[in-house]
mmCIF file of C-alpha atoms in Angstrom:
data_model
loop_
_atom_site.group_PDB
_atom_site.id
_atom_site.type_symbol
_atom_site.label_atom_id
_atom_site.label_comp_id
_atom_site.label_asym_id
_atom_site.label_seq_id
_atom_site.Cartn_x
_atom_site.Cartn_y
_atom_site.Cartn_z
ATOM 1 C CA MET A 1 1.069 -12.570 -12.896
ATOM 2 C CA SER A 2 4.690 -11.466 -12.895
ATOM 3 C CA GLY A 3 7.074 -12.442 -15.652
ATOM 4 C CA PRO A 4 9.232 -15.572 -15.445
ATOM 5 C CA GLU A 5 12.399 -13.505 -14.967
ATOM 6 C CA SER A 6 11.062 -11.606 -11.960
ATOM 7 C CA ARG A 7 13.140 -11.803 -8.797
ATOM 8 C CA LYS A 8 11.552 -12.071 -5.392
ATOM 9 C CA GLU A 9 12.683 -10.744 -2.050
ATOM 10 C CA ARG A 10 11.429 -10.912 1.520
ATOM 11 C CA LYS A 11 10.585 -7.421 2.762
ATOM 12 C CA VAL A 12 8.667 -5.924 5.654
ATOM 13 C CA VAL A 13 5.657 -4.123 4.209
ATOM 14 C CA THR A 14 2.414 -2.608 5.410
ATOM 15 C CA CYS A 15 -0.630 -3.865 3.555
ATOM 16 C CA LEU A 16 -3.936 -1.985 3.332
ATOM 17 C CA PHE A 17 -7.253 -3.465 2.202
ATOM 18 C CA ALA A 18 -10.348 -1.285 1.751
ATOM 19 C CA ASP A 19 -13.798 -2.344 0.598
ATOM 20 C CA LEU A 20 -17.180 -0.722 0.090
ATOM 21 C CA VAL A 21 -19.847 -1.870 2.537
ATOM 22 C CA GLY A 22 -22.809 -3.654 0.943
ATOM 23 C CA PHE A 23 -21.878 -2.671 -2.586
ATOM 24 C CA THR A 24 -21.796 -6.211 -4.004
ATOM 25 C CA ALA A 25 -25.456 -6.806 -3.177
ATOM 26 C CA ARG A 26 -26.383 -3.375 -4.478
ATOM 27 C CA ALA A 27 -24.505 -3.947 -7.733
ATOM 28 C CA GLU A 28 -26.522 -7.064 -8.538
ATOM 29 C CA SER A 29 -29.522 -4.894 -9.394
ATOM 30 C CA LEU A 30 -27.565 -2.310 -11.406
ATOM 31 C CA ASP A 31 -26.600 -2.144 -15.038
ATOM 32 C CA PRO A 32 -22.849 -2.855 -15.520
ATOM 33 C CA GLU A 33 -22.354 0.665 -16.896
ATOM 34 C CA ASP A 34 -23.954 2.131 -13.775
ATOM 35 C CA VAL A 35 -21.662 0.024 -11.603
ATOM 36 C CA GLU A 36 -18.644 1.270 -13.527
ATOM 37 C CA ALA A 37 -19.854 4.873 -13.236
ATOM 38 C CA ILE A 38 -20.062 4.523 -9.445
ATOM 39 C CA LEU A 39 -16.740 2.735 -9.042
ATOM 40 C CA ARG A 40 -14.622 4.955 -11.293
ATOM 41 C CA PRO A 41 -14.595 8.079 -9.050
ATOM 42 C CA TYR A 42 -14.319 5.817 -5.990
ATOM 43 C CA HIS A 43 -11.228 4.119 -7.436
ATOM 44 C CA GLU A 44 -9.733 7.459 -8.445
ATOM 45 C CA ARG A 45 -10.209 8.919 -4.967
ATOM 46 C CA LEU A 46 -8.734 5.860 -3.259
ATOM 47 C CA ARG A 47 -5.722 5.846 -5.549
ATOM 48 C CA SER A 48 -5.221 9.565 -4.916
ATOM 49 C CA GLU A 49 -5.275 9.191 -1.122
ATOM 50 C CA LEU A 50 -3.063 6.103 -1.119
ATOM 51 C CA GLU A 51 -0.449 7.608 -3.418
ATOM 52 C CA ARG A 52 -0.523 10.896 -1.500
ATOM 53 C CA TYR A 53 0.868 9.031 1.499
ATOM 54 C CA GLY A 54 3.416 7.075 -0.524
ATOM 55 C CA GLY A 55 1.449 3.853 -1.059
ATOM 56 C CA THR A 56 1.270 1.776 -4.232
ATOM 57 C CA VAL A 57 -2.045 0.367 -5.422
ATOM 58 C CA GLU A 58 -1.478 -3.273 -6.313
ATOM 59 C CA LYS A 59 -4.969 -3.979 -7.553
ATOM 60 C CA PHE A 60 -8.641 -3.120 -7.559
ATOM 61 C CA ILE A 61 -10.987 -6.080 -7.284
ATOM 62 C CA GLY A 62 -14.436 -4.728 -7.952
ATOM 63 C CA ASP A 63 -15.161 -2.449 -5.005
ATOM 64 C CA ALA A 64 -12.062 -3.525 -3.048
ATOM 65 C CA VAL A 65 -8.520 -2.166 -3.208
ATOM 66 C CA MET A 66 -5.205 -3.573 -2.010
ATOM 67 C CA ALA A 67 -2.238 -1.250 -1.523
ATOM 68 C CA LEU A 68 1.297 -1.657 -0.223
ATOM 69 C CA PHE A 69 3.482 0.687 1.783
ATOM 70 C CA GLY A 70 7.149 -0.304 1.831
ATOM 71 C CA ALA A 71 7.297 -1.765 -1.672
ATOM 72 C CA PRO A 72 8.644 -0.967 -4.147
ATOM 73 C CA THR A 73 9.955 2.011 -2.131
ATOM 74 C CA ALA A 74 10.462 1.671 1.620
ATOM 75 C CA HIS A 75 10.218 4.448 4.221
ATOM 76 C CA GLU A 76 10.890 4.190 7.934
ATOM 77 C CA ASP A 77 7.330 5.320 8.683
ATOM 78 C CA ASP A 78 5.401 3.106 6.249
ATOM 79 C CA PRO A 79 2.953 1.864 8.928
ATOM 80 C CA GLU A 80 2.106 5.455 9.891
ATOM 81 C CA ARG A 81 1.674 6.418 6.244
ATOM 82 C CA ALA A 82 -0.734 3.521 5.741
ATOM 83 C CA VAL A 83 -2.844 4.353 8.793
ATOM 84 C CA ARG A 84 -2.978 8.031 7.856
ATOM 85 C CA ALA A 85 -4.130 7.021 4.372
ATOM 86 C CA ALA A 86 -6.779 4.759 5.914
ATOM 87 C CA LEU A 87 -8.016 7.636 8.085
ATOM 88 C CA ALA A 88 -8.186 9.911 5.036
ATOM 89 C CA ILE A 89 -10.248 7.307 3.153
ATOM 90 C CA ARG A 90 -12.564 6.852 6.135
ATOM 91 C CA ASP A 91 -13.043 10.607 6.546
ATOM 92 C CA TRP A 92 -13.784 11.031 2.850
ATOM 93 C CA ALA A 93 -16.417 8.278 2.986
ATOM 94 C CA ARG A 94 -18.018 9.851 6.066
ATOM 95 C CA ASP A 95 -18.137 13.270 4.441
ATOM 96 C CA ASP A 96 -19.442 11.883 1.154
ATOM 97 C CA GLY A 97 -22.434 10.273 2.843
ATOM 98 C CA GLU A 98 -23.189 8.033 -0.139
ATOM 99 C CA LEU A 99 -20.523 5.387 0.417
ATOM 100 C CA GLU A 100 -19.368 3.403 3.439
ATOM 101 C CA VAL A 101 -16.044 1.617 3.762
ATOM 102 C CA ARG A 102 -14.153 -0.861 5.899
ATOM 103 C CA VAL A 103 -10.355 -0.861 6.053
ATOM 104 C CA GLY A 104 -7.776 -3.322 7.386
ATOM 105 C CA VAL A 105 -4.065 -2.584 7.853
ATOM 106 C CA THR A 106 -1.306 -5.059 8.749
ATOM 107 C CA THR A 107 2.488 -4.962 8.868
ATOM 108 C CA GLY A 108 4.829 -7.905 8.414
ATOM 109 C CA GLU A 109 7.107 -9.834 6.118
ATOM 110 C CA ALA A 110 5.953 -10.559 2.582
ATOM 111 C CA LEU A 111 7.466 -12.079 -0.521
ATOM 112 C CA VAL A 112 7.773 -9.087 -2.841
ATOM 113 C CA VAL A 113 8.204 -9.366 -6.601
ATOM 114 C CA LEU A 114 10.945 -6.935 -7.606
ATOM 115 C CA GLY A 115 10.083 -4.923 -10.677
ATOM 116 C CA ALA A 116 6.430 -5.978 -10.686
ATOM 117 C CA ARG A 117 4.106 -3.756 -12.718
ATOM 118 C CA PRO A 118 0.800 -3.536 -10.857
ATOM 119 C CA GLU A 119 -0.665 -1.356 -13.615
ATOM 120 C CA ALA A 120 -0.204 -4.368 -15.917
ATOM 121 C CA GLY A 121 -1.922 -6.708 -13.493
ATOM 122 C CA GLU A 122 1.279 -8.118 -12.016
ATOM 123 C CA GLY A 123 1.087 -9.045 -8.342
ATOM 124 C CA MET A 124 3.559 -7.325 -6.038
ATOM 125 C CA ALA A 125 3.419 -9.222 -2.767
ATOM 126 C CA ALA A 126 2.211 -12.418 -1.155
ATOM 127 C CA GLY A 127 2.197 -13.745 2.366
ATOM 128 C CA ASP A 128 0.266 -13.935 5.610
ATOM 129 C CA VAL A 129 0.416 -10.152 6.051
ATOM 130 C CA VAL A 130 -1.687 -9.757 2.891
ATOM 131 C CA ASN A 131 -4.232 -12.389 3.887
ATOM 132 C CA THR A 132 -4.575 -10.977 7.401
ATOM 133 C CA ALA A 133 -5.183 -7.444 6.107
ATOM 134 C CA SER A 134 -8.066 -8.803 4.056
ATOM 135 C CA ARG A 135 -9.490 -10.573 7.116
ATOM 136 C CA LEU A 136 -9.248 -7.441 9.280
ATOM 137 C CA GLN A 137 -10.943 -5.380 6.593
ATOM 138 C CA ALA A 138 -13.873 -7.795 6.564
ATOM 139 C CA ALA A 139 -14.157 -7.555 10.369
ATOM 140 C CA ALA A 140 -13.835 -3.764 10.614
ATOM 141 C CA PRO A 141 -16.863 -1.673 11.636
ATOM 142 C CA THR A 142 -18.686 0.361 9.016
ATOM 143 C CA ASN A 143 -16.590 3.432 8.183
ATOM 144 C CA GLY A 144 -13.968 2.015 10.501
ATOM 145 C CA ILE A 145 -10.437 0.645 10.420
ATOM 146 C CA LEU A 146 -8.703 -2.231 12.192
ATOM 147 C CA VAL A 147 -4.925 -2.650 12.484
ATOM 148 C CA ASP A 148 -2.809 -5.502 13.783
ATOM 149 C CA ALA A 149 -0.381 -5.420 16.715
ATOM 150 C CA THR A 150 2.730 -4.676 14.650
ATOM 151 C CA THR A 151 1.094 -1.685 12.976
ATOM 152 C CA TYR A 152 -0.283 -0.473 16.312
ATOM 153 C CA ARG A 153 3.112 -0.621 18.047
ATOM 154 C CA ALA A 154 4.764 1.252 15.178
ATOM 155 C CA THR A 155 2.202 4.069 15.182
ATOM 156 C CA GLU A 156 0.762 4.441 18.693
ATOM 157 C CA ARG A 157 2.646 7.720 19.288
ATOM 158 C CA ALA A 158 1.343 9.233 16.060
ATOM 159 C CA ILE A 159 -2.206 7.834 16.004
ATOM 160 C CA GLU A 160 -4.936 7.827 18.650
ATOM 161 C CA TYR A 161 -6.448 4.345 19.080
ATOM 162 C CA ARG A 162 -9.096 2.542 21.029
ATOM 163 C CA ASP A 163 -9.035 -1.136 21.908
ATOM 164 C CA ALA A 164 -11.143 -3.445 19.786
ATOM 165 C CA GLU A 165 -12.255 -7.038 20.200
ATOM 166 C CA ALA A 166 -9.811 -9.593 18.802
ATOM 167 C CA VAL A 167 -10.758 -10.962 15.391
ATOM 168 C CA ALA A 168 -11.302 -14.673 14.783
ATOM 169 C CA ALA A 169 -9.644 -14.755 11.359
ATOM 170 C CA LYS A 170 -9.864 -17.649 8.937
ATOM 171 C CA GLY A 171 -6.655 -19.668 8.936
ATOM 172 C CA LYS A 172 -5.531 -18.388 12.344
ATOM 173 C CA SER A 173 -5.453 -20.715 15.335
ATOM 174 C CA ASP A 174 -5.851 -17.809 17.785
ATOM 175 C CA PRO A 175 -7.870 -14.581 17.553
ATOM 176 C CA VAL A 176 -5.890 -11.680 16.095
ATOM 177 C CA PRO A 177 -5.442 -8.721 18.526
ATOM 178 C CA VAL A 178 -6.591 -5.508 16.829
ATOM 179 C CA TRP A 179 -6.964 -1.793 17.494
ATOM 180 C CA GLU A 180 -9.177 0.819 15.866
ATOM 181 C CA PRO A 181 -7.456 4.079 14.855
ATOM 182 C CA LEU A 182 -9.556 7.146 15.617
ATOM 183 C CA GLU A 183 -7.488 10.098 14.422
ATOM 184 C CA ALA A 184 -3.942 11.237 13.803
ATOM 185 C CA ARG A 185 -2.326 12.998 16.703
ATOM 186 C CA ALA A 186 -0.854 16.441 16.229
ATOM 187 C CA ARG A 187 2.676 16.142 17.563
ATOM 188 C CA PHE A 188 2.680 18.633 20.390
ATOM 189 C CA GLY A 189 4.216 18.822 23.833
ATOM 190 C CA ALA A 190 1.767 16.337 25.312
ATOM 191 C CA ASP A 191 2.922 13.881 22.676
ATOM 192 C CA VAL A 192 6.563 13.855 23.727
ATOM 193 C CA ALA A 193 7.890 10.359 24.333
ATOM 194 C CA GLU A 194 7.653 9.463 27.994
ATOM 195 C CA THR A 195 10.971 8.919 29.713
ATOM 196 C CA GLN A 196 10.456 5.444 31.141
ATOM 197 C CA THR A 197 14.093 4.412 31.615
ATOM 198 C CA PRO A 198 17.169 6.443 32.539
ATOM 199 C CA LEU A 199 18.986 8.027 29.596
ATOM 200 C CA VAL A 200 22.516 6.628 29.758
ATOM 201 C CA GLY A 201 25.592 8.281 28.277
ATOM 202 C CA ARG A 202 23.942 11.529 27.220
ATOM 203 C CA ASP A 203 24.608 13.708 30.277
ATOM 204 C CA HIS A 204 26.674 16.222 28.302
ATOM 205 C CA GLU A 205 24.066 16.622 25.565
ATOM 206 C CA ARG A 206 21.268 16.887 28.112
ATOM 207 C CA GLU A 207 23.185 19.615 29.937
ATOM 208 C CA GLN A 208 23.716 21.495 26.665
ATOM 209 C CA LEU A 209 19.961 21.580 26.060
ATOM 210 C CA ALA A 210 19.175 22.649 29.610
ATOM 211 C CA SER A 211 21.869 25.353 29.462
ATOM 212 C CA ALA A 212 20.472 26.711 26.203
ATOM 213 C CA LEU A 213 17.068 27.047 27.845
ATOM 214 C CA GLU A 214 18.576 28.855 30.829
ATOM 215 C CA ARG A 215 20.446 31.250 28.515
ATOM 216 C CA ALA A 216 17.237 32.007 26.641
ATOM 217 C CA LYS A 217 15.469 32.801 29.919
ATOM 218 C CA ASN A 218 18.269 34.719 31.631
ATOM 219 C CA GLU A 219 19.319 36.769 28.598
ATOM 220 C CA ARG A 220 15.839 37.105 27.077
ATOM 221 C CA SER A 221 17.304 35.892 23.813
ATOM 222 C CA VAL A 222 16.595 33.365 21.084
ATOM 223 C CA GLN A 223 18.674 30.188 21.197
ATOM 224 C CA LEU A 224 18.835 27.509 18.486
ATOM 225 C CA VAL A 225 19.947 23.946 19.219
ATOM 226 C CA THR A 226 19.920 21.337 16.454
ATOM 227 C CA LEU A 227 20.158 17.645 17.356
ATOM 228 C CA VAL A 228 21.604 15.712 14.413
ATOM 229 C CA GLY A 229 21.871 11.941 14.164
ATOM 230 C CA VAL A 230 20.776 8.832 12.327
ATOM 231 C CA PRO A 231 17.347 7.283 13.063
ATOM 232 C CA GLY A 232 17.138 5.650 16.485
ATOM 233 C CA ILE A 233 20.187 7.408 17.940
ATOM 234 C CA GLY A 234 18.197 9.162 20.676
ATOM 235 C CA LYS A 235 17.137 12.578 19.357
ATOM 236 C CA SER A 236 13.548 12.193 20.565
ATOM 237 C CA ARG A 237 14.737 10.883 23.938
ATOM 238 C CA LEU A 238 16.809 14.005 24.470
ATOM 239 C CA VAL A 239 13.818 16.165 23.584
ATOM 240 C CA GLY A 240 11.818 14.124 26.085
ATOM 241 C CA GLU A 241 14.464 14.775 28.731
ATOM 242 C CA LEU A 242 14.198 18.513 28.115
ATOM 243 C CA PHE A 243 10.423 18.262 28.381
ATOM 244 C CA GLN A 244 10.878 16.622 31.792
ATOM 245 C CA VAL A 245 13.091 19.524 32.882
ATOM 246 C CA VAL A 246 10.454 22.005 31.733
ATOM 247 C CA SER A 247 7.626 20.039 33.379
ATOM 248 C CA GLU A 248 9.401 19.872 36.730
ATOM 249 C CA SER A 249 10.413 23.538 36.764
ATOM 250 C CA PRO A 250 8.349 25.852 38.990
ATOM 251 C CA GLU A 251 8.519 28.503 36.244
ATOM 252 C CA LEU A 252 5.819 28.190 33.595
ATOM 253 C CA VAL A 253 7.173 27.562 30.091
ATOM 254 C CA THR A 254 5.169 27.353 26.868
ATOM 255 C CA TRP A 255 6.072 24.185 24.938
ATOM 256 C CA ARG A 256 4.999 23.884 21.312
ATOM 257 C CA GLN A 257 6.033 21.080 19.009
ATOM 258 C CA GLY A 258 5.573 20.370 15.298
ATOM 259 C CA ARG A 259 6.798 17.772 12.876
ATOM 260 C CA SER A 260 7.803 18.058 9.225
ATOM 261 C CA LEU A 261 6.182 15.440 7.008
ATOM 262 C CA PRO A 262 7.902 13.657 4.114
ATOM 263 C CA TYR A 263 4.692 13.335 2.114
ATOM 264 C CA GLY A 264 1.328 14.927 1.420
ATOM 265 C CA ASP A 265 -0.012 18.138 -0.067
ATOM 266 C CA GLY A 266 0.307 21.532 1.582
ATOM 267 C CA VAL A 267 2.988 20.446 4.077
ATOM 268 C CA THR A 268 5.553 23.225 3.490
ATOM 269 C CA TYR A 269 4.946 24.823 6.895
ATOM 270 C CA TRP A 270 3.237 21.831 8.525
ATOM 271 C CA ALA A 271 5.363 21.895 11.682
ATOM 272 C CA LEU A 272 4.716 25.593 12.166
ATOM 273 C CA GLY A 273 0.994 25.167 11.569
ATOM 274 C CA GLU A 274 0.837 22.444 14.231
ATOM 275 C CA MET A 275 2.362 24.795 16.769
ATOM 276 C CA VAL A 276 -0.087 27.578 15.979
ATOM 277 C CA LYS A 277 -3.130 25.279 16.039
ATOM 278 C CA ASN A 278 -2.106 23.902 19.404
ATOM 279 C CA GLN A 279 -1.493 27.347 20.871
ATOM 280 C CA VAL A 280 -4.840 28.586 19.592
ATOM 281 C CA GLY A 281 -6.609 25.387 20.695
ATOM 282 C CA ILE A 282 -7.998 24.392 17.309
ATOM 283 C CA LEU A 283 -9.299 20.820 17.135
ATOM 284 C CA GLU A 284 -9.452 18.725 13.967
ATOM 285 C CA THR A 285 -13.193 18.234 14.499
ATOM 286 C CA GLU A 286 -14.014 21.954 14.555
ATOM 287 C CA THR A 287 -15.477 23.917 11.672
ATOM 288 C CA ALA A 288 -13.542 26.634 9.866
ATOM 289 C CA GLU A 289 -15.726 29.257 11.531
ATOM 290 C CA GLN A 290 -14.964 27.899 15.003
ATOM 291 C CA ALA A 291 -11.262 27.859 14.153
ATOM 292 C CA ARG A 292 -11.398 31.473 12.957
ATOM 293 C CA GLU A 293 -13.069 32.556 16.196
ATOM 294 C CA LYS A 294 -10.379 30.870 18.293
ATOM 295 C CA LEU A 295 -7.590 32.340 16.184
ATOM 296 C CA HIS A 296 -9.082 35.825 16.484
ATOM 297 C CA ALA A 297 -9.442 35.525 20.261
ATOM 298 C CA GLU A 298 -5.831 34.382 20.713
ATOM 299 C CA VAL A 299 -4.359 37.112 18.510
ATOM 300 C CA VAL A 300 -6.409 39.783 20.301
ATOM 301 C CA ARG A 301 -5.159 38.408 23.625
ATOM 302 C CA LEU A 302 -1.516 38.633 22.537
ATOM 303 C CA PHE A 303 -1.507 41.921 20.637
ATOM 304 C CA GLY A 304 -2.527 45.310 21.951
ATOM 305 C CA ASP A 305 -2.194 47.030 18.583
ATOM 306 C CA GLU A 306 -5.411 46.406 16.639
ATOM 307 C CA SER A 307 -3.855 47.082 13.245
ATOM 308 C CA GLU A 308 -0.968 44.684 13.838
ATOM 309 C CA ALA A 309 -3.364 42.101 15.260
ATOM 310 C CA ARG A 310 -5.414 42.118 12.039
ATOM 311 C CA SER A 311 -2.311 41.639 9.911
ATOM 312 C CA VAL A 312 -0.945 38.819 12.077
ATOM 313 C CA GLU A 313 -4.336 37.100 12.180
ATOM 314 C CA SER A 314 -4.563 37.184 8.392
ATOM 315 C CA LYS A 315 -1.088 35.689 7.914
ATOM 316 C CA LEU A 316 -1.669 33.008 10.567
ATOM 317 C CA GLY A 317 -4.938 32.115 8.873
ATOM 318 C CA LEU A 318 -3.040 31.426 5.666
ATOM 319 C CA LEU A 319 -0.549 29.306 7.598
ATOM 320 C CA ILE A 320 -3.183 26.986 9.087
ATOM 321 C CA GLY A 321 -5.418 26.833 6.037
ATOM 322 C CA LEU A 322 -8.098 29.359 6.958
ATOM 323 C CA ASP A 323 -9.350 31.903 4.460
ATOM 324 C CA THR A 324 -9.232 35.003 6.650
ATOM 325 C CA GLY A 325 -9.004 37.580 3.898
ATOM 326 C CA PRO A 326 -8.078 38.253 0.264
ATOM 327 C CA GLU A 327 -5.680 35.709 -1.210
ATOM 328 C CA GLU A 328 -2.079 36.879 -1.134
ATOM 329 C CA PRO A 329 0.497 36.337 -3.875
ATOM 330 C CA GLU A 330 3.452 34.074 -3.156
ATOM 331 C CA ASP A 331 5.875 37.004 -3.300
ATOM 332 C CA LYS A 332 4.529 38.198 0.075
ATOM 333 C CA ARG A 333 6.754 35.713 1.921
ATOM 334 C CA ALA A 334 8.665 38.411 3.793
ATOM 335 C CA GLU A 335 5.413 39.828 5.168
ATOM 336 C CA ARG A 336 4.255 36.377 6.269
ATOM 337 C CA PHE A 337 7.576 35.669 7.965
ATOM 338 C CA TYR A 338 7.370 38.985 9.812
ATOM 339 C CA ALA A 339 3.817 38.313 11.031
ATOM 340 C CA TRP A 340 4.566 34.749 12.109
ATOM 341 C CA ARG A 341 7.690 35.887 13.942
ATOM 342 C CA ARG A 342 5.714 38.584 15.742
ATOM 343 C CA PHE A 343 3.230 35.936 16.901
ATOM 344 C CA PHE A 344 5.977 33.835 18.471
ATOM 345 C CA GLU A 345 7.683 36.920 19.919
ATOM 346 C CA GLU A 346 4.484 37.939 21.696
ATOM 347 C CA LEU A 347 3.986 34.355 22.859
ATOM 348 C CA ALA A 348 7.489 34.186 24.346
ATOM 349 C CA ASP A 349 7.174 37.675 25.805
ATOM 350 C CA GLN A 350 4.375 36.452 28.084
ATOM 351 C CA ARG A 351 6.486 33.568 29.385
ATOM 352 C CA PRO A 352 9.530 31.612 28.148
ATOM 353 C CA ALA A 353 8.781 29.385 25.163
ATOM 354 C CA VAL A 354 10.283 26.258 23.612
ATOM 355 C CA LEU A 355 9.554 25.480 19.958
ATOM 356 C CA VAL A 356 10.487 21.955 18.846
ATOM 357 C CA PHE A 357 10.826 21.367 15.104
ATOM 358 C CA GLU A 358 10.924 17.596 14.582
ATOM 359 C CA ASP A 359 12.369 15.844 11.507
ATOM 360 C CA LEU A 360 13.711 19.049 9.988
ATOM 361 C CA HIS A 361 15.554 17.038 7.310
ATOM 362 C CA TRP A 362 12.134 16.602 5.659
ATOM 363 C CA ALA A 363 11.299 20.304 5.804
ATOM 364 C CA ASP A 364 10.968 22.383 2.657
ATOM 365 C CA ASP A 365 13.509 25.152 2.178
ATOM 366 C CA ASP A 366 10.815 27.703 3.007
ATOM 367 C CA LEU A 367 10.445 26.359 6.548
ATOM 368 C CA LEU A 368 14.219 26.242 7.010
ATOM 369 C CA ASP A 369 14.344 29.862 5.879
ATOM 370 C CA PHE A 370 11.681 30.804 8.425
ATOM 371 C CA VAL A 371 13.557 29.142 11.297
ATOM 372 C CA ASP A 372 16.648 31.078 10.197
ATOM 373 C CA HIS A 373 14.586 34.268 10.108
ATOM 374 C CA LEU A 374 13.129 33.642 13.560
ATOM 375 C CA VAL A 375 16.513 32.958 15.137
ATOM 376 C CA ASP A 376 18.141 35.975 13.457
ATOM 377 C CA TRP A 377 15.447 38.580 14.005
ATOM 378 C CA ALA A 378 13.410 37.786 17.131
ATOM 379 C CA VAL A 379 14.642 40.088 19.899
ATOM 380 C CA ASP A 380 14.265 40.555 23.639
ATOM 381 C CA VAL A 381 12.232 37.386 24.215
ATOM 382 C CA PRO A 382 13.162 34.126 26.005
ATOM 383 C CA LEU A 383 12.749 31.617 23.162
ATOM 384 C CA LEU A 384 14.485 28.266 22.616
ATOM 385 C CA CYS A 385 14.198 26.590 19.208
ATOM 386 C CA VAL A 386 15.108 22.890 19.247
ATOM 387 C CA CYS A 387 15.414 21.091 15.919
ATOM 388 C CA THR A 388 15.853 17.362 15.354
ATOM 389 C CA ALA A 389 17.228 16.135 12.051
ATOM 390 C CA ARG A 390 19.140 13.429 10.291
ATOM 391 C CA PRO A 391 22.553 14.212 8.769
ATOM 392 C CA GLU A 392 20.823 14.917 5.445
ATOM 393 C CA LEU A 393 19.914 18.373 6.784
ATOM 394 C CA LEU A 394 23.574 19.372 6.952
ATOM 395 C CA GLU A 395 24.134 17.974 3.472
ATOM 396 C CA ARG A 396 21.411 20.328 2.196
ATOM 397 C CA ARG A 397 22.413 23.226 4.423
ATOM 398 C CA PRO A 398 26.114 22.812 5.339
ATOM 399 C CA ALA A 399 26.111 26.215 7.032
ATOM 400 C CA TRP A 400 22.975 25.522 9.110
ATOM 401 C CA GLY A 401 23.281 27.552 12.296
ATOM 402 C CA GLY A 402 26.868 28.415 11.451
ATOM 403 C CA GLY A 403 28.177 31.832 12.393
ATOM 404 C CA LYS A 404 25.322 32.500 14.806
ATOM 405 C CA PRO A 405 26.459 33.171 18.377
ATOM 406 C CA ASN A 406 23.080 31.921 19.590
ATOM 407 C CA ALA A 407 23.153 28.606 17.681
ATOM 408 C CA SER A 408 24.728 25.225 18.337
ATOM 409 C CA THR A 409 24.585 21.797 16.722
ATOM 410 C CA ILE A 410 24.796 18.593 18.751
ATOM 411 C CA SER A 411 25.921 15.628 16.651
ATOM 412 C CA LEU A 412 24.816 12.348 18.204
ATOM 413 C CA SER A 413 26.791 9.178 17.614
#
């Protein structure tokens, strides 16, 4: 219970419920100490995954957990964070083999207790969104997840779903429409927002992007264009317009796209790693050995020099999380930057390339430094780098792109 002085506020939150399958019946025949020994690492792992994506654990109830995304701290992508956390929990349970889970995720308005201390047993939120998440969890398939319509609409570009049968939930007059998330999408060219309606009032900006691409192709040079604006102003739509131009052009262009994440471990070069994985054709379901084979084949295809190919392959392996050789110290950054740049130079040398760095305001300084390095040092290749960012990027890097004859910033308002 929260204290008598606690203030309450209506907030939009995403609620996640997860529960072990069949554990209650199993626990009846176990000693309480054995039950606690099983649940402790389970609770620790769930808390770790939920907090990794920015969630807050409100409570554990035996083998069940309730977590909130959007309270006490709100992010614009709380539904996506929650679904990614649910997928991580599901994957862990599948890999573990000993435990099975069901997860429900809903998004909606809740009455949130400001200043609540969940670690002290104080409740954080109440409302239909909480109750519905619990109902969806109970209806989810074994090692599966169900989300409601609001969560689905907020995440369908970032998460791959399949339709599921509506859930007849207690307390609801009509069945609740639900979807089952399968896996997180890597944000590549095929994931660009479809242009369904004409883009009005952005002809000048659209022409600037198209002209930058033409300069890159005609001059065989690197061009950098940064789209800066507040959320919802149309940065992604402009990128989508450029993708349409590329798609309709008779000249083949390589399009690679990656997104910087605001949360998670090992995300320093996440956007860059997405681009490399997509170019190499690495799937999330493949083993490390299969990924290594694909990486080797692609590097051999691009590079004629065997010695350089080995070096580039090793540095790319580090980028995408493959152990392709002896571990390198952190002070080898310059060598990694050189190898990664050479990969993209060879890629663009075969045919013009567009690299889209999404949400660069969330990028670590190391990734910003690499983009700078790429734009400054890549030579004699038709390469367009498009970055999207909020104004916070220019607060961190006031001179971003400044002084470069091949760089421009488009401020959207």
